[in-house]
């Protein structure tokens, strides 16, 4: 038996023998310091000895049992009887904390409860209980965190019965800060009031959601609201495609043309550009709409601009808003009204490069967590797993 493996039993534990018989059985004795838990006195008298059989951290692929000899004492000062307390072993438990941590790590990394039941010889319910205990312990470590300076807010689907949930993401450190059920101010009020340091938030990144914008203004008073570039560009493309549908309902159903119209012009191959040009020769109005879409998207995709650089960009944005609001097509007028309502938040995109792409990536990981658990019904359990695994 390697000596370094035996040393991992714990501090103050003397190993007497190691036996291999259907596993590894370690016979040891606690010889560390002992003090009275009532008065902290070290004037003790030994009254009895007993052996505790404990599951311990596995050695290689072998299951390990620890037969630990302990003493019962009487304090000479306060006359109280007690049993020795061992570091890494809580009272009334039949396993060491090292073994419980091992089970938590294995189950977190994807090993199922049934597989752990077969290999580690513990019940499936025990695996779930230990896993949940460690989640609660780690969540308490995160509960005292202050709000991040750069916060991303977005929604994601939870269940058909309970609807949507809202994700609060730390965009600076790339981790989930909080998950709350619902997406309205009424449902999120209690979760937002529990957040500490809301005045620290400097930037809030959201999609084009009016409810989230009013929520950010109310609960994060010192923060600047920045629109998420992906959602803004997607909104622009969707309204231009709706305009194309009004001009050419038949051509709009062509999947090949639809794919070309959605892409950036600079990403098209020469033969694809030639196909679009032939289509625009037959439909010049659609060609003008496509050109306007490309110019507006190019304007919105500007990044890393200084305050001086933003001034001409703001003029161009206001020009496009005016043109869209005076358009004869209803989708473009709606787009103009939307951009006008969000013009301040959109203009800040050119200065602040953070976006909710980080939050969307965590949503993918949340879906994997739900899929691995075959779905969640209890939102508290779901929140615990998300915060610990994505925090």
Coordinates of C-alpha atoms in Angstrom, one line a residue:
X1 CA 0.0 0.0 0.0
X2 CA 1.6 3.4 -1.0
X3 CA 2.4 5.4 2.1
X4 CA 1.0 8.6 0.5
X5 CA -2.4 7.0 0.2
X6 CA -2.4 6.0 3.9
X7 CA -1.5 9.5 4.9
X8 CA -4.7 10.8 3.3
X9 CA -6.8 9.2 6.0
X10 CA -6.7 12.4 8.0
X11 CA -4.7 14.5 10.5
X12 CA -4.0 12.9 13.9
X13 CA -5.0 9.4 12.7
X14 CA -2.4 6.6 13.2
X15 CA -2.8 3.7 10.8
X16 CA -2.1 0.2 12.3
X17 CA -2.8 -2.1 9.4
X18 CA -4.2 -2.2 5.9
X19 CA -6.0 -5.3 4.7
X20 CA -7.2 -6.1 1.1
X21 CA -10.3 -8.3 1.2
X22 CA -13.0 -7.4 -1.3
X23 CA -11.8 -3.9 -1.0
X24 CA -9.4 -2.0 1.3
X25 CA -9.9 -2.1 5.1
X26 CA -7.8 0.4 7.1
X27 CA -7.5 -0.2 10.8
X28 CA -6.5 3.1 12.5
X29 CA -6.7 5.0 15.8
X30 CA -7.2 8.7 16.5
X31 CA -4.2 10.0 18.5
X32 CA -4.7 13.8 17.8
X33 CA -5.4 16.5 20.4
X34 CA -8.7 16.3 22.4
X35 CA -10.4 18.9 24.5
X36 CA -13.7 19.1 26.3
X37 CA -16.4 20.6 24.0
X38 CA -18.0 22.2 27.0
X39 CA -15.2 24.0 28.8
X40 CA -12.2 23.4 26.4
X41 CA -10.3 21.7 29.3
X42 CA -7.5 19.2 28.5
X43 CA -7.7 17.5 31.9
X44 CA -9.4 14.3 30.7
X45 CA -9.7 10.8 31.8
X46 CA -10.2 7.9 29.5
X47 CA -13.3 5.9 30.2
X48 CA -13.9 3.6 27.2
X49 CA -12.8 2.6 23.7
X50 CA -15.0 1.9 20.7
X51 CA -14.6 1.3 17.0
X52 CA -16.5 3.2 14.2
X53 CA -16.8 1.6 10.8
X54 CA -16.7 4.3 8.2
X55 CA -16.7 4.5 4.4
X56 CA -13.6 6.3 3.3
X57 CA -12.2 7.8 0.1
X58 CA -11.5 5.1 -2.5
X59 CA -7.9 4.0 -3.1
X60 CA -7.6 3.6 -6.9
X61 CA -10.7 1.6 -7.9
X62 CA -11.0 -0.2 -4.6
X63 CA -13.7 0.7 -2.1
X64 CA -12.3 1.6 1.3
X65 CA -13.5 1.1 4.8
X66 CA -12.0 2.8 7.8
X67 CA -12.1 1.0 11.2
X68 CA -11.3 3.9 13.5
X69 CA -10.7 3.4 17.2
X70 CA -11.9 6.3 19.4
X71 CA -12.0 7.0 23.1
X72 CA -14.7 8.1 25.4
X73 CA -13.5 10.7 28.0
X74 CA -14.6 12.4 31.2
X75 CA -13.6 16.0 31.8
X76 CA -12.1 16.4 35.3
X77 CA -13.1 20.0 35.4
X78 CA -16.8 20.0 34.4
X79 CA -17.4 16.2 34.9
X80 CA -18.9 15.9 31.5
X81 CA -18.7 12.7 29.4
X82 CA -18.0 13.0 25.7
X83 CA -16.5 11.2 22.7
X84 CA -13.5 12.4 20.8
X85 CA -14.2 14.7 17.8
X86 CA -12.2 13.8 14.7
X87 CA -11.4 16.4 12.0
X88 CA -13.1 15.4 8.8
X89 CA -15.7 13.2 10.5
X90 CA -19.0 14.7 11.7
X91 CA -21.0 13.2 14.6
X92 CA -23.4 10.3 13.8
X93 CA -22.2 9.8 10.3
X94 CA -21.0 6.6 8.8
X95 CA -18.7 8.1 6.2
X96 CA -15.9 10.6 6.1
X97 CA -16.2 14.0 4.5
X98 CA -13.5 12.9 2.0
X99 CA -15.8 10.1 0.7
X100 CA -18.8 12.3 0.5
X101 CA -16.8 14.8 -1.5
X102 CA -15.7 12.0 -3.8
X103 CA -19.3 11.0 -4.5
X104 CA -20.3 14.6 -5.1
X105 CA -17.5 15.1 -7.6
X106 CA -18.3 11.8 -9.5
X107 CA -22.0 12.6 -9.7
X108 CA -21.3 16.2 -10.8
X109 CA -19.1 14.9 -13.6
X110 CA -21.9 12.8 -15.0
X111 CA -21.7 9.4 -13.3
X112 CA -25.3 8.3 -12.6
X113 CA -26.8 7.4 -9.2
X114 CA -27.3 3.8 -10.4
X115 CA -23.7 3.5 -11.5
X116 CA -22.5 4.8 -8.2
X117 CA -24.8 2.4 -6.4
X118 CA -23.2 -0.5 -8.2
X119 CA -19.6 0.5 -7.9
X120 CA -19.5 2.3 -4.5
X121 CA -22.1 0.1 -2.8
X122 CA -24.3 3.0 -1.6
X123 CA -27.9 3.7 -2.2
X124 CA -29.2 6.0 -5.0
X125 CA -31.1 8.1 -2.5
X126 CA -27.9 8.5 -0.5
X127 CA -26.1 9.8 -3.5
X128 CA -28.9 12.4 -4.2
X129 CA -28.9 13.4 -0.5
X130 CA -25.2 13.9 -0.3
X131 CA -25.1 15.7 -3.6
X132 CA -27.8 18.1 -2.5
X133 CA -26.0 18.7 0.8
X134 CA -22.9 19.8 -1.0
X135 CA -24.9 22.0 -3.3
X136 CA -26.4 23.8 -0.4
X137 CA -23.0 24.2 1.3
X138 CA -21.4 25.7 -1.8
X139 CA -24.5 27.9 -2.4
X140 CA -24.0 29.4 1.0
X141 CA -20.5 30.4 0.0
X142 CA -21.9 32.3 -3.0
X143 CA -24.8 33.9 -1.1
X144 CA -22.7 36.7 0.3
X145 CA -21.4 37.9 -3.0
X146 CA -22.0 41.5 -4.1
X147 CA -23.6 42.3 -7.4
X148 CA -21.1 42.4 -10.3
X149 CA -20.2 45.7 -12.0
X150 CA -21.2 44.4 -15.5
X151 CA -24.5 42.5 -15.4
X152 CA -26.2 40.6 -18.2
X153 CA -30.0 39.9 -17.8
X154 CA -31.8 37.5 -20.1
X155 CA -34.6 34.9 -19.9
X156 CA -34.7 31.2 -20.6
X157 CA -37.4 28.6 -20.7
X158 CA -37.8 26.4 -17.5
X159 CA -40.9 24.3 -17.7
X160 CA -44.3 24.4 -19.5
X161 CA -46.1 24.7 -16.1
X162 CA -43.8 27.2 -14.5
X163 CA -42.9 29.2 -17.6
X164 CA -39.7 31.2 -17.9
X165 CA -36.8 32.1 -15.6
X166 CA -34.4 35.0 -15.6
X167 CA -30.7 34.7 -15.6
X168 CA -28.4 37.3 -14.0
X169 CA -24.9 36.8 -15.4
X170 CA -21.6 38.4 -14.3
X171 CA -20.2 39.3 -17.8
X172 CA -16.9 40.4 -16.4
X173 CA -16.0 37.2 -14.7
X174 CA -18.0 34.9 -16.9
X175 CA -20.2 33.2 -14.3
X176 CA -23.8 33.0 -13.3
X177 CA -24.7 35.4 -10.4
X178 CA -28.3 34.5 -9.8
X179 CA -31.3 32.6 -11.3
X180 CA -34.8 33.7 -10.5
X181 CA -38.2 32.3 -11.5
X182 CA -40.3 34.5 -13.7
X183 CA -39.6 37.5 -15.9
X184 CA -41.9 40.2 -14.7
X185 CA -41.2 42.7 -12.0
X186 CA -43.8 41.2 -9.7
X187 CA -42.1 37.8 -9.8
X188 CA -38.5 39.1 -9.7
X189 CA -39.0 41.7 -6.9
X190 CA -38.1 39.5 -4.0
X191 CA -35.0 38.1 -5.7
X192 CA -33.8 41.5 -6.7
X193 CA -34.2 42.9 -3.2
X194 CA -32.1 40.0 -1.8
X195 CA -29.1 41.0 -4.1
X196 CA -26.4 42.8 -2.2
X197 CA -24.6 45.8 -3.6
X198 CA -27.1 46.7 -6.4
X199 CA -25.6 50.2 -6.4
X200 CA -22.3 48.8 -7.6
X201 CA -23.7 47.8 -11.0
X202 CA -22.3 50.1 -13.7
X203 CA -23.5 48.4 -16.9
X204 CA -26.6 46.3 -17.5
X205 CA -26.8 44.4 -20.9
X206 CA -30.3 43.4 -22.0
X207 CA -32.2 42.5 -25.1
X208 CA -35.0 44.8 -26.5
X209 CA -37.3 44.0 -23.6
X210 CA -39.2 46.9 -22.1
X211 CA -39.9 45.1 -18.9
X212 CA -36.2 44.4 -18.3
X213 CA -35.4 48.0 -19.1
X214 CA -37.8 49.4 -16.5
X215 CA -36.6 46.8 -14.0
X216 CA -32.9 47.8 -14.6
X217 CA -33.7 51.5 -14.1
X218 CA -35.6 50.8 -10.8
X219 CA -33.3 48.3 -9.1
X220 CA -29.9 49.3 -10.5
X221 CA -30.1 53.1 -10.4
X222 CA -26.4 53.7 -11.1
X223 CA -26.1 51.5 -14.1
X224 CA -26.1 52.4 -17.8
X225 CA -28.3 50.2 -19.9
X226 CA -26.8 48.7 -23.0
X227 CA -28.7 46.8 -25.7
X228 CA -27.4 43.4 -26.8
X229 CA -26.0 43.7 -30.3
X230 CA -27.1 40.3 -31.4
X231 CA -30.8 41.0 -30.5
X232 CA -30.7 44.4 -32.2
X233 CA -29.3 43.1 -35.4
X234 CA -31.7 40.2 -35.4
X235 CA -34.6 42.5 -34.9
X236 CA -33.5 44.6 -37.9
X237 CA -33.1 41.5 -40.1
X238 CA -36.5 40.2 -39.1
X239 CA -38.4 43.4 -40.0
X240 CA -36.6 43.6 -43.3
X241 CA -37.6 40.0 -44.1
X242 CA -41.2 40.9 -43.3
X243 CA -40.9 43.8 -45.8
X244 CA -39.6 41.4 -48.4
X245 CA -42.6 39.1 -47.7
X246 CA -44.9 42.0 -48.6
X247 CA -43.1 42.8 -51.8
X248 CA -42.6 39.2 -53.0
X249 CA -44.6 36.5 -51.1
X250 CA -43.5 33.8 -53.5
X251 CA -39.8 34.6 -53.5
X252 CA -39.8 34.8 -49.7
X253 CA -40.6 31.1 -49.5
X254 CA -37.5 30.2 -51.5
X255 CA -35.2 28.8 -48.9
X256 CA -32.1 29.4 -51.0
X257 CA -32.9 33.1 -51.4
X258 CA -33.8 33.3 -47.8
X259 CA -30.4 32.0 -46.7
X260 CA -28.6 34.6 -49.0
X261 CA -30.8 37.5 -47.8
X262 CA -30.0 36.8 -44.2
X263 CA -26.2 36.7 -44.6
X264 CA -23.8 39.6 -44.7
X265 CA -23.0 40.7 -48.3
X266 CA -19.2 40.4 -47.6
X267 CA -19.6 36.8 -46.6
X268 CA -21.2 35.7 -49.9
X269 CA -19.3 33.9 -52.6
X270 CA -19.1 35.4 -56.1
X271 CA -21.7 33.0 -57.5
X272 CA -24.0 33.8 -54.6
X273 CA -23.6 37.5 -55.1
X274 CA -24.4 37.0 -58.8
X275 CA -27.6 35.1 -58.0
X276 CA -28.7 37.9 -55.7
X277 CA -27.9 40.6 -58.4
X278 CA -30.0 38.7 -60.9
X279 CA -32.9 38.5 -58.5
X280 CA -32.6 42.3 -57.7
X281 CA -32.7 43.1 -61.4
X282 CA -36.1 41.5 -61.6
X283 CA -37.2 43.1 -58.3
X284 CA -35.4 46.5 -57.9
X285 CA -37.5 47.5 -54.8
X286 CA -36.2 44.4 -52.9
X287 CA -32.7 45.3 -53.9
X288 CA -33.1 48.7 -52.3
X289 CA -34.5 47.2 -49.1
X290 CA -31.5 44.7 -49.0
X291 CA -29.0 47.5 -49.5
X292 CA -30.7 49.5 -46.7
X293 CA -30.5 46.5 -44.4
X294 CA -26.8 46.0 -45.1
X295 CA -26.0 49.6 -44.4
X296 CA -28.0 49.7 -41.1
X297 CA -26.4 46.4 -39.9
X298 CA -23.0 47.7 -40.7
X299 CA -23.7 50.8 -38.6
X300 CA -25.0 48.7 -35.7
X301 CA -22.0 46.3 -35.8
X302 CA -19.4 49.1 -35.1
X303 CA -17.3 48.3 -32.0
X304 CA -14.6 49.8 -29.8
X305 CA -15.5 53.4 -30.6
X306 CA -14.4 56.5 -28.6
X307 CA -16.8 59.2 -27.6
X308 CA -15.5 61.3 -30.5
X309 CA -16.0 58.5 -33.0
X310 CA -19.6 58.0 -31.8
X311 CA -20.8 61.4 -32.8
X312 CA -21.1 60.8 -36.6
X313 CA -22.5 57.3 -35.9
X314 CA -25.3 58.9 -33.8
X315 CA -26.1 61.2 -36.7
X316 CA -26.3 58.3 -39.1
X317 CA -28.5 56.3 -36.6
X318 CA -30.9 59.2 -36.2
X319 CA -31.1 59.6 -40.0
X320 CA -32.0 55.9 -40.4
X321 CA -34.6 56.1 -37.7
X322 CA -36.2 59.1 -39.5
X323 CA -36.2 57.2 -42.8
X324 CA -37.7 54.1 -41.4
X325 CA -40.5 55.9 -39.5
X326 CA -41.5 57.6 -42.8
X327 CA -41.4 54.4 -44.8
X328 CA -44.5 53.3 -46.7
X329 CA -44.1 49.7 -45.3
X330 CA -45.6 48.8 -41.9
X331 CA -42.7 46.5 -40.8
X332 CA -40.1 49.3 -41.5
X333 CA -42.2 51.8 -39.6
X334 CA -42.4 49.4 -36.6
X335 CA -38.7 49.0 -36.8
X336 CA -38.1 52.7 -36.8
X337 CA -40.3 53.1 -33.8
X338 CA -38.4 50.4 -32.0
X339 CA -35.0 51.9 -32.8
X340 CA -36.2 55.3 -31.7
X341 CA -37.4 54.0 -28.4
X342 CA -34.0 52.3 -27.8
X343 CA -31.7 54.8 -29.4
X344 CA -29.8 55.6 -26.2
X345 CA -29.2 52.0 -25.3
X346 CA -28.2 51.2 -28.9
X347 CA -25.8 54.1 -29.1
X348 CA -24.0 52.7 -26.0
X349 CA -23.2 49.5 -27.9
X350 CA -20.4 51.3 -29.7
X351 CA -18.6 52.1 -26.4
X352 CA -19.3 49.0 -24.3
X353 CA -18.3 45.8 -26.0
X354 CA -19.8 43.4 -23.5
X355 CA -22.9 41.5 -24.7
X356 CA -25.2 38.7 -23.7
X357 CA -23.4 36.1 -25.8
X358 CA -21.9 34.9 -22.5
X359 CA -25.3 34.5 -21.0
X360 CA -26.6 32.6 -24.0
X361 CA -23.7 30.2 -23.7
X362 CA -24.7 29.5 -20.1
X363 CA -28.2 28.9 -21.2
X364 CA -26.9 26.1 -23.3
X365 CA -25.1 24.6 -20.3
X366 CA -28.3 25.0 -18.3
X367 CA -30.2 22.9 -20.9
X368 CA -27.5 20.2 -20.5
X369 CA -28.0 20.2 -16.8
X370 CA -31.8 19.9 -17.2
X371 CA -31.3 17.1 -19.8
X372 CA -29.0 15.2 -17.6
X373 CA -31.5 15.3 -14.7
X374 CA -34.4 14.5 -17.1
X375 CA -36.0 17.8 -16.3
X376 CA -36.7 19.6 -13.0
X377 CA -40.0 20.3 -11.2
X378 CA -38.5 22.0 -8.2
X379 CA -37.0 25.3 -9.1
X380 CA -35.0 25.5 -5.9
X381 CA -33.1 22.3 -6.8
X382 CA -32.6 23.7 -10.3
X383 CA -31.3 27.0 -9.0
X384 CA -28.8 25.3 -6.7
X385 CA -27.3 23.2 -9.5
X386 CA -27.0 26.1 -11.9
X387 CA -25.4 28.5 -9.4
X388 CA -22.9 25.9 -8.2
X389 CA -22.0 24.5 -11.6
X390 CA -22.0 27.8 -13.5
X391 CA -21.0 30.1 -10.7

